[in-house]
Coordinates of C-alpha atoms and ligand atoms in Angstrom, one line a residue:
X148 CA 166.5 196.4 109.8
X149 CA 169.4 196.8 112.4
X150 CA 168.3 200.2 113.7
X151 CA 164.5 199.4 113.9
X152 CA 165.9 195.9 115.8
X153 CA 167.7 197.9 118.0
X154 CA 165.1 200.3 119.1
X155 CA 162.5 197.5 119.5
X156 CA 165.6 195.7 121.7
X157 CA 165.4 192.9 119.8
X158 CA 168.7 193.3 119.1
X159 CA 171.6 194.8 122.4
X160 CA 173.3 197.6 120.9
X161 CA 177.0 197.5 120.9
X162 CA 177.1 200.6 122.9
X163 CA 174.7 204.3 123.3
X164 CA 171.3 204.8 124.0
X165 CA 168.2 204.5 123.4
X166 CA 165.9 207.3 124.9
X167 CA 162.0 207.5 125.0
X168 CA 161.0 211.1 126.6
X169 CA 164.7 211.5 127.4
X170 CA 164.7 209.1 129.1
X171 CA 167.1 205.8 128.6
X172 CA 165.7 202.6 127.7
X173 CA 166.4 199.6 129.0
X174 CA 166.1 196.2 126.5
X175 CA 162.3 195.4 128.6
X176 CA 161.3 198.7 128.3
X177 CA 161.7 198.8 124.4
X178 CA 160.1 195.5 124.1
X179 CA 157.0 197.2 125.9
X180 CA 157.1 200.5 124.1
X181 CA 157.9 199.6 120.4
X182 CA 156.0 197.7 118.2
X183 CA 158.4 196.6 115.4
X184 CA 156.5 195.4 111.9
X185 CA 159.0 192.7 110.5
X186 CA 159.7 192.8 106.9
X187 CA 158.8 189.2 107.0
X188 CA 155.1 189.8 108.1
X189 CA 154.5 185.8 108.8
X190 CA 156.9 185.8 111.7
X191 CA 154.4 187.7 113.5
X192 CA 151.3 186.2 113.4
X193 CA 149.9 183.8 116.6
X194 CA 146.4 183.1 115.9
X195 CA 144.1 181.3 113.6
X196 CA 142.0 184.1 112.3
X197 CA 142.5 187.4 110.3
X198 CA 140.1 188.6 112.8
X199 CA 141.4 186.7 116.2
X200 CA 144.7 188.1 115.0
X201 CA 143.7 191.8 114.9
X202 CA 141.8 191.2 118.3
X203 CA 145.2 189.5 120.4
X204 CA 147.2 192.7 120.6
X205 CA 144.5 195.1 121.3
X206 CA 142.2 192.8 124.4
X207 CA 140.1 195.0 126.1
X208 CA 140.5 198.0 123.7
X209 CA 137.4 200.6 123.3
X210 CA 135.0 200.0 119.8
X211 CA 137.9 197.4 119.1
X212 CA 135.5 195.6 117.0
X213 CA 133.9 198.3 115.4
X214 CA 137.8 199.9 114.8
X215 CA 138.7 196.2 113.4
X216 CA 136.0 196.3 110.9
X217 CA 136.6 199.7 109.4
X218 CA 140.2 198.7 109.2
X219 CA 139.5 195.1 107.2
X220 CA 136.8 196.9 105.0
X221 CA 139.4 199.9 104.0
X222 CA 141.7 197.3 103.2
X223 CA 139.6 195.3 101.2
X224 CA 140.3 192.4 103.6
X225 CA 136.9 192.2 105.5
X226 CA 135.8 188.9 103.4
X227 CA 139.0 187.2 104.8
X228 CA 138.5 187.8 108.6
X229 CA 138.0 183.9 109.6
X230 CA 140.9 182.9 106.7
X231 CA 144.2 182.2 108.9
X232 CA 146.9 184.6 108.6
X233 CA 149.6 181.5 106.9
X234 CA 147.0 181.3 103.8
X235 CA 147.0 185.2 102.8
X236 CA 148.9 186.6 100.2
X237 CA 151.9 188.9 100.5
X238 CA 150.0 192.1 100.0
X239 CA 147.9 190.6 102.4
X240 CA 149.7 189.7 105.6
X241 CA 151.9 193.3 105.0
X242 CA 148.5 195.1 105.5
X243 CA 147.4 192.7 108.0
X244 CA 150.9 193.5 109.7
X245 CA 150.5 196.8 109.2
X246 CA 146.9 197.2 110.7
X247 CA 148.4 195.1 114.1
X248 CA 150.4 198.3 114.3
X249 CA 147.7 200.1 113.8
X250 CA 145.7 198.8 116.4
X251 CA 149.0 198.4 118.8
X252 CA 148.6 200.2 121.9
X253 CA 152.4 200.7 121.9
X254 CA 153.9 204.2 122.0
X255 CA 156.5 203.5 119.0
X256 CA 155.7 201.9 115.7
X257 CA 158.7 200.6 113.7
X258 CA 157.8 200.0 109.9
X259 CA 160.6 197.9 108.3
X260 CA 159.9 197.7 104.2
X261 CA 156.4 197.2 105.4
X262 CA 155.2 197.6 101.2
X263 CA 158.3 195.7 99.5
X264 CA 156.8 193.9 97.3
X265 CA 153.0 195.3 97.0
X266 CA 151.0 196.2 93.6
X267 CA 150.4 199.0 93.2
X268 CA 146.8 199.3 94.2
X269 CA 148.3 197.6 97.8
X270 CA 150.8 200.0 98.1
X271 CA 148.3 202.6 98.1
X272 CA 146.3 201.1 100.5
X273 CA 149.3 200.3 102.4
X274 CA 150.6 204.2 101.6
X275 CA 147.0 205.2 103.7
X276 CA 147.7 203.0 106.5
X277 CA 150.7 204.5 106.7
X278 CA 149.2 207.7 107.2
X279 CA 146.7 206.3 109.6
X280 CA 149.6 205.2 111.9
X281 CA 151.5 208.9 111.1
X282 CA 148.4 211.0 112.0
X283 CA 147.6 208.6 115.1
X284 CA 150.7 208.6 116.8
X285 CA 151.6 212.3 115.5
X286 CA 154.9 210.6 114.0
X287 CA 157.3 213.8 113.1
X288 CA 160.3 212.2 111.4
X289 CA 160.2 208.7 108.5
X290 CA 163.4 207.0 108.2
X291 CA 162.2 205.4 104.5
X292 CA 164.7 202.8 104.2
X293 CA 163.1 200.4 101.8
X294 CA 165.0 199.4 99.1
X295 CA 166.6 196.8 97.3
X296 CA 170.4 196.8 96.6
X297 CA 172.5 197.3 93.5
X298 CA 172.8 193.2 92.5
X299 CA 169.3 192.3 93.7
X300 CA 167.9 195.1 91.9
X301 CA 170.1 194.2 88.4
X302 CA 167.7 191.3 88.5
X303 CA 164.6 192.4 89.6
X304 CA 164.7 196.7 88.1
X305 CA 160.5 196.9 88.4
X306 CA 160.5 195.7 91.7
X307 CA 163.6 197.7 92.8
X308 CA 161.8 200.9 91.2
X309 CA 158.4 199.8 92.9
X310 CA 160.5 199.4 96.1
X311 CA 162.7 202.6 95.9
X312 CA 160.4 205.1 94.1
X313 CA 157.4 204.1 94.2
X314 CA 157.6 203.6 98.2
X315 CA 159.1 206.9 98.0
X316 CA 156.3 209.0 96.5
X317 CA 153.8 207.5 99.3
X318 CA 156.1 208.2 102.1
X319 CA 156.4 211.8 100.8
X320 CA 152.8 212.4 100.3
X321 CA 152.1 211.2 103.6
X322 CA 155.2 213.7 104.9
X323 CA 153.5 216.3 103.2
X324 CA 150.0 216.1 104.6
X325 CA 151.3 215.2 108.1
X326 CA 154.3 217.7 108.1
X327 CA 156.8 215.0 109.0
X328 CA 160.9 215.0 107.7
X329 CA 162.1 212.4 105.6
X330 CA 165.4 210.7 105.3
X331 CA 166.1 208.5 102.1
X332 CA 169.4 207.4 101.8
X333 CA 170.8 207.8 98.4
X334 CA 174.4 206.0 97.5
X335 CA 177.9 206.0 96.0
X336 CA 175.8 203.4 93.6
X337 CA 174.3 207.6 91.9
X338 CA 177.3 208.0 90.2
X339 CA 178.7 206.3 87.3
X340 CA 181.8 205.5 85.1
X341 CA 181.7 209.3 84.2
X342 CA 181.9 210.9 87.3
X343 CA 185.3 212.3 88.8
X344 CA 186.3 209.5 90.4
X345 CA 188.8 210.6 93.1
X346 CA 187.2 213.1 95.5
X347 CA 184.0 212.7 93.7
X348 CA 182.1 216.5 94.5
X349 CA 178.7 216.9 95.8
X350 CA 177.5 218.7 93.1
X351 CA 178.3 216.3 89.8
X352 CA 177.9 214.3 86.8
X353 CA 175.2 212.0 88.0
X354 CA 174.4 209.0 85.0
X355 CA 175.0 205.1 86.8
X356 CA 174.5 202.5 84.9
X357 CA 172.2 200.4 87.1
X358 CA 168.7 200.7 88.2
X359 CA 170.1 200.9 91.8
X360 CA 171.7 203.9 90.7
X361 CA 169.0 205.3 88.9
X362 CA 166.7 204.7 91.6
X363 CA 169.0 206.3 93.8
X364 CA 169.6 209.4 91.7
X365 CA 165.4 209.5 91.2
X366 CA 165.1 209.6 95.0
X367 CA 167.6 212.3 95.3
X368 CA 165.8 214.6 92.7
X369 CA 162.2 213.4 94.1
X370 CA 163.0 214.4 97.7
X371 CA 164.7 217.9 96.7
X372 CA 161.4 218.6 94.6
X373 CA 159.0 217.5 97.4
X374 CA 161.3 220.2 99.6
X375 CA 161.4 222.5 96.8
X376 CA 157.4 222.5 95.9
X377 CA 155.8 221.8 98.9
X378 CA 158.6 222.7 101.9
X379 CA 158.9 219.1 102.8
X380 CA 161.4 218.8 105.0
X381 CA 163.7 216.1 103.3
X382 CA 167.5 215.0 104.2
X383 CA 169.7 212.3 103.3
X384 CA 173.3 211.5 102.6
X385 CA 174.6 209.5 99.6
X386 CA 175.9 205.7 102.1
X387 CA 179.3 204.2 100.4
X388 CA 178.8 200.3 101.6
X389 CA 178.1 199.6 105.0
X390 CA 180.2 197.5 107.5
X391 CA 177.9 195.4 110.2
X392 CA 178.5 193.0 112.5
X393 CA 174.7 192.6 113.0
X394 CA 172.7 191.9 109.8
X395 CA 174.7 189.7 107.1
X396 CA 174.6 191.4 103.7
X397 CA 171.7 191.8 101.7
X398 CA 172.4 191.4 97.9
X399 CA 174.6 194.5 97.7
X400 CA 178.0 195.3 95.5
X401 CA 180.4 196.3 98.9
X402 CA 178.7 192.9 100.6
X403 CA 182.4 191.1 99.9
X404 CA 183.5 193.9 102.9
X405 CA 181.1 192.1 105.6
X406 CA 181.6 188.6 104.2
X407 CA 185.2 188.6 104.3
X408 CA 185.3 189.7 108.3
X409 CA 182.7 186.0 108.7
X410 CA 185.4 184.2 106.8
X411 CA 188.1 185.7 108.9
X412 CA 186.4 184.7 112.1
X413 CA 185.5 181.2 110.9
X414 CA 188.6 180.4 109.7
X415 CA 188.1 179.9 106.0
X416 CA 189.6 180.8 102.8
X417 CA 188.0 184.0 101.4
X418 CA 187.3 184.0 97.7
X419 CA 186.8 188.0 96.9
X420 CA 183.9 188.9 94.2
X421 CA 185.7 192.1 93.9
X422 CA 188.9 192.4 91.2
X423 CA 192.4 193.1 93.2
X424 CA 193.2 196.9 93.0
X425 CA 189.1 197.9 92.9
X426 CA 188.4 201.0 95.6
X427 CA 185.5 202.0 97.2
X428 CA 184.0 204.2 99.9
X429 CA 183.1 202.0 102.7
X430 CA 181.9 202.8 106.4
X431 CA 181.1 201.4 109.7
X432 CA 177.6 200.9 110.5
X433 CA 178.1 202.9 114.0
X434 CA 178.6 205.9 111.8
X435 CA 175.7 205.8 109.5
X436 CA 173.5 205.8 112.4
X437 CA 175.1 208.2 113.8
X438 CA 174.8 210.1 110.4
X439 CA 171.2 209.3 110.2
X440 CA 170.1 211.3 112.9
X441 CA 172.8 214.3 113.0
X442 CA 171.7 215.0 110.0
X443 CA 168.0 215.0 110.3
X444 CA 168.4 216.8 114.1
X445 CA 170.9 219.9 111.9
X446 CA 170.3 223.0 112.2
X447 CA 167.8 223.7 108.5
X448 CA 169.5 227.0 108.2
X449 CA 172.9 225.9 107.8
X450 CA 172.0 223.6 105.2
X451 CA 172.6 224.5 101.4
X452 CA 172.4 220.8 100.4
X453 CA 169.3 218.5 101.6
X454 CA 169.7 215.3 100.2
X455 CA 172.2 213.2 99.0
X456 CA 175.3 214.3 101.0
X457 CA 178.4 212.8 100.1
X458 CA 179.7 211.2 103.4
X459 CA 183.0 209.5 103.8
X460 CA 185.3 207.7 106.3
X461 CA 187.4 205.0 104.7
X462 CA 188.4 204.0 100.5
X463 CA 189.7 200.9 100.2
X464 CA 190.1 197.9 98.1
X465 CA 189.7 194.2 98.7
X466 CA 193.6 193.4 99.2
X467 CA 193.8 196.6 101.5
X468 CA 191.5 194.9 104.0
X469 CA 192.6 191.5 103.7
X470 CA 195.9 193.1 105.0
X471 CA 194.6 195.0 108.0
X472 CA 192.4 191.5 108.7
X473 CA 195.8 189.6 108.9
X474 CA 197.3 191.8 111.1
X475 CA 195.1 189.9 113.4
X476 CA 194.5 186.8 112.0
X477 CA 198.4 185.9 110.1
X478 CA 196.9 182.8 109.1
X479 CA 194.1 184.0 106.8
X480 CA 193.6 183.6 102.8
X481 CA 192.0 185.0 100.5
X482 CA 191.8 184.3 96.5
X483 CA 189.8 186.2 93.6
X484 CA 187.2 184.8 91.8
X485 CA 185.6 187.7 89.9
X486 CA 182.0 188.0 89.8
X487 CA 181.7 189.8 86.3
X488 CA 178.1 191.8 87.5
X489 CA 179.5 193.0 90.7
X490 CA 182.8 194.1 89.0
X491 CA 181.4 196.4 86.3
X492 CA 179.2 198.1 89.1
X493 CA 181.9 198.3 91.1
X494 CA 184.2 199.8 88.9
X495 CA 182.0 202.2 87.7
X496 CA 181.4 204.0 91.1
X497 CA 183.7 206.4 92.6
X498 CA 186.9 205.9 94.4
X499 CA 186.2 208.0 97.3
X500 CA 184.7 211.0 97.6
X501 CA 184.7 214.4 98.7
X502 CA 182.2 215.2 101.8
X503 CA 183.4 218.4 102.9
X504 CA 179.8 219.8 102.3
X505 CA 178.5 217.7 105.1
X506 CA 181.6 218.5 107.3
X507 CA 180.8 222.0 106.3
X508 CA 177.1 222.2 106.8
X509 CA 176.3 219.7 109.5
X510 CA 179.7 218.7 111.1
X511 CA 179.6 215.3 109.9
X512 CA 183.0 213.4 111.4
X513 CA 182.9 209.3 111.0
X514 CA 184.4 207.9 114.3
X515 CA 185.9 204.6 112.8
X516 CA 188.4 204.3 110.3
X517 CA 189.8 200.5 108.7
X518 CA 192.1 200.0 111.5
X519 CA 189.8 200.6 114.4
X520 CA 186.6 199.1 112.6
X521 CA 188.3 196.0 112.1
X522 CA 189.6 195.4 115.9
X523 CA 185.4 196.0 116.5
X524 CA 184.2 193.8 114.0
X525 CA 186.5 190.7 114.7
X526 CA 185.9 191.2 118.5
X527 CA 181.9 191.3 117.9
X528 CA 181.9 188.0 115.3
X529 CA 184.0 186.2 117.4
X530 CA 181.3 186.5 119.7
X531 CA 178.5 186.4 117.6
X532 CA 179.8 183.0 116.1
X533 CA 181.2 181.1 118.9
Ligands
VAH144 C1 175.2 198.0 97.5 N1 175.6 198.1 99.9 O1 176.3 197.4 97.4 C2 174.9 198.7 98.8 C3 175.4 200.2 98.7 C4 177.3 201.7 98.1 C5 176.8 200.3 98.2 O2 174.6 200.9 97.9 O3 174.4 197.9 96.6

């Protein structure tokens, strides 16, 4: 959600680029390039009409209403085009989302989870539209970031495996006909309580005990087979938890690492989900980004691994951070009040691992370590919240 913000310039990036053709965007130009399909579909509808909605982006376009109906009749929505947009169902306003980007004469289409939450008969009719947009705007990379996190999906296992998987297999069949790379992050959440712990290798014993984490090892084995069978080109890296400034957490395990910063800044007591003395791979968000795309722009013949790189840049645990936090803020506090879901899932991922495969084979090198991320993210939420 960050990164597709970003490159819509709906959100200012902290610093870098963003180039179209090379060349750098400014915030305006994004706006009038991208076209950036909100997870939350409703937030982007204006008119009164299925069919008035559909016409509003595209005024003035060729066999618009021709294109409008072929688009409502292969999504089985043509008997709604007078209902307004506010009284359709999910699976409905995604697809209706999803033909506005269609139909956008924008450049750049940003999907964000565009089929969370779809049956399965509207995730394959969203799973065409998808291809519709890949074949029409001759799309040659999919950053398939769908998915729901390691607490979230606890509670909700068929939707995360509907999310995660299921999403999956249509963004790799669409990959596959339209000869596009894929990147599908895996996670730290893979392992489980059996696997080395402490410079956990990239090649290991991979049995979690979550449906995040089976999900996650799933996706790894699904991509590699797609690349294996059909030459796919498929990459991804294995993210510990993610540091932002940006988005608030999203029902994740490593979440207490963001919240704790907000506290910080605001001034109140933190009370840590995560037992004292519990260690974990975290990183800075400015580094997975940058991770993203190194990876997918590598050279193919240096890599021996595809997906599910280990990458690394800082272990800690909760009292390590409250430390470096205080160094700025002497007056914080924090006190533990264990969260019995998020410990067992916590302690039964690695410690840190070992990512000297994706130093090896793509030069990976994280920019930020605890001290410097933590200078960054008190700076940015002190703005952010004032
Ligand atoms: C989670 N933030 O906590 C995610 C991530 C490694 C952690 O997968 O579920």
């Amino acid at each position: 959600t960050t990164f597709g913000k970003i490159i819509s310039g709906l959100l200012k990036p902290t610093s870098g680029s963003v180039l179209y053709n090379g060349e750098k965007m400014k915030i305006s130009e994004m706006k009038r390039n991208v076209m950036f399909v909100m997870q939350e579909a409703e937030f982007q509808f204006f008119t009164n009409s299925v069919i008035n909605e559909l016409r509003y982006g595209s005024k003035g376009r060729e066999g618009l209403s021709e294109e409008i109906e072929r688009l409502l009749k292969k999504t089985g929505m043509w008997k709604m085009r007078d209902r307004h947009p506010f009284s359709l169902s999910g699976g409905q306003m995604q697809r209706l989302s999803l033909m506005l980007a269609y139909l956008s004469p924008k450049p750049v289409v940003v999907l964000d989870e565009p089929t969370a939450g779809l049956d399965a008969a509207n995730l394959e009719s969203c799973g065409e539209m998808i291809a519709e947009i890949v074949r029409k705007y001759n799309i040659d990379a999919i950053y398939n970031l769908a998915a729901l996190l390691s607490v979230v999906a606890e509670n909700k296992p068929q939707l995360a495996w509907k999310i995660g998987i299921d999403g999956l297999w249509n963004i790799l069949e669409v990959a596959k006909d339209h000869k596009c790379q894929v990147f599908t992050p895996s996670s730290i959440g893979s392992f489980g309580p059996n696997t080395p712990k402490v410079d956990t290798p990239q090649d290991t014993v991979q049995r979690p005990k979550t449906i995040y984490g089976v999900s996650k090892v799933t996706t790894e084995l699904l991509s590699d087979w797609f690349h294996t069978k059909y030459g796919v080109d498929t990459r991804s890296v294995r993210f510990p938890g993610l540091i932002s400034y940006v988005t608030p957490p999203g029902g994740g395990t490593t979440d207490y690492a963001v919240d704790i910063y907000y506290s910080a800044v605001r001034g109140e007591k933190f009370v840590c989900p995560i037992p004292e003395g519990t260690l974990m791979d975290m990183m800075y968000m400015p580094d997975a980004l940058h991770a993203c795309i190194q990876l997918m722009e590598a050279d193919p013949s240096r890599l021996i691994h595809h997906n599910g790189f280990n990458i690394a840049s800082m272990s800690f645990a909760p009292e390590t951070v409250y430390a470096e936090i205080k160094k700025h803020k002497p007056d914080f506090e924090m006190v533990y009040d264990v969260d019995p879901l998020k410990k067992g899932i916590a302690q039964s991922w690695p410690d840190k691992l070992d990512d000297s495969c994706a130093r090896a084979e793509w030069d990976w090198k994280p920019q930020y370590d605890l001290s410097s991320m933590t200078v960054d993210m008190l700076a940015k939420l002190e703005q952010k919240l004032k």
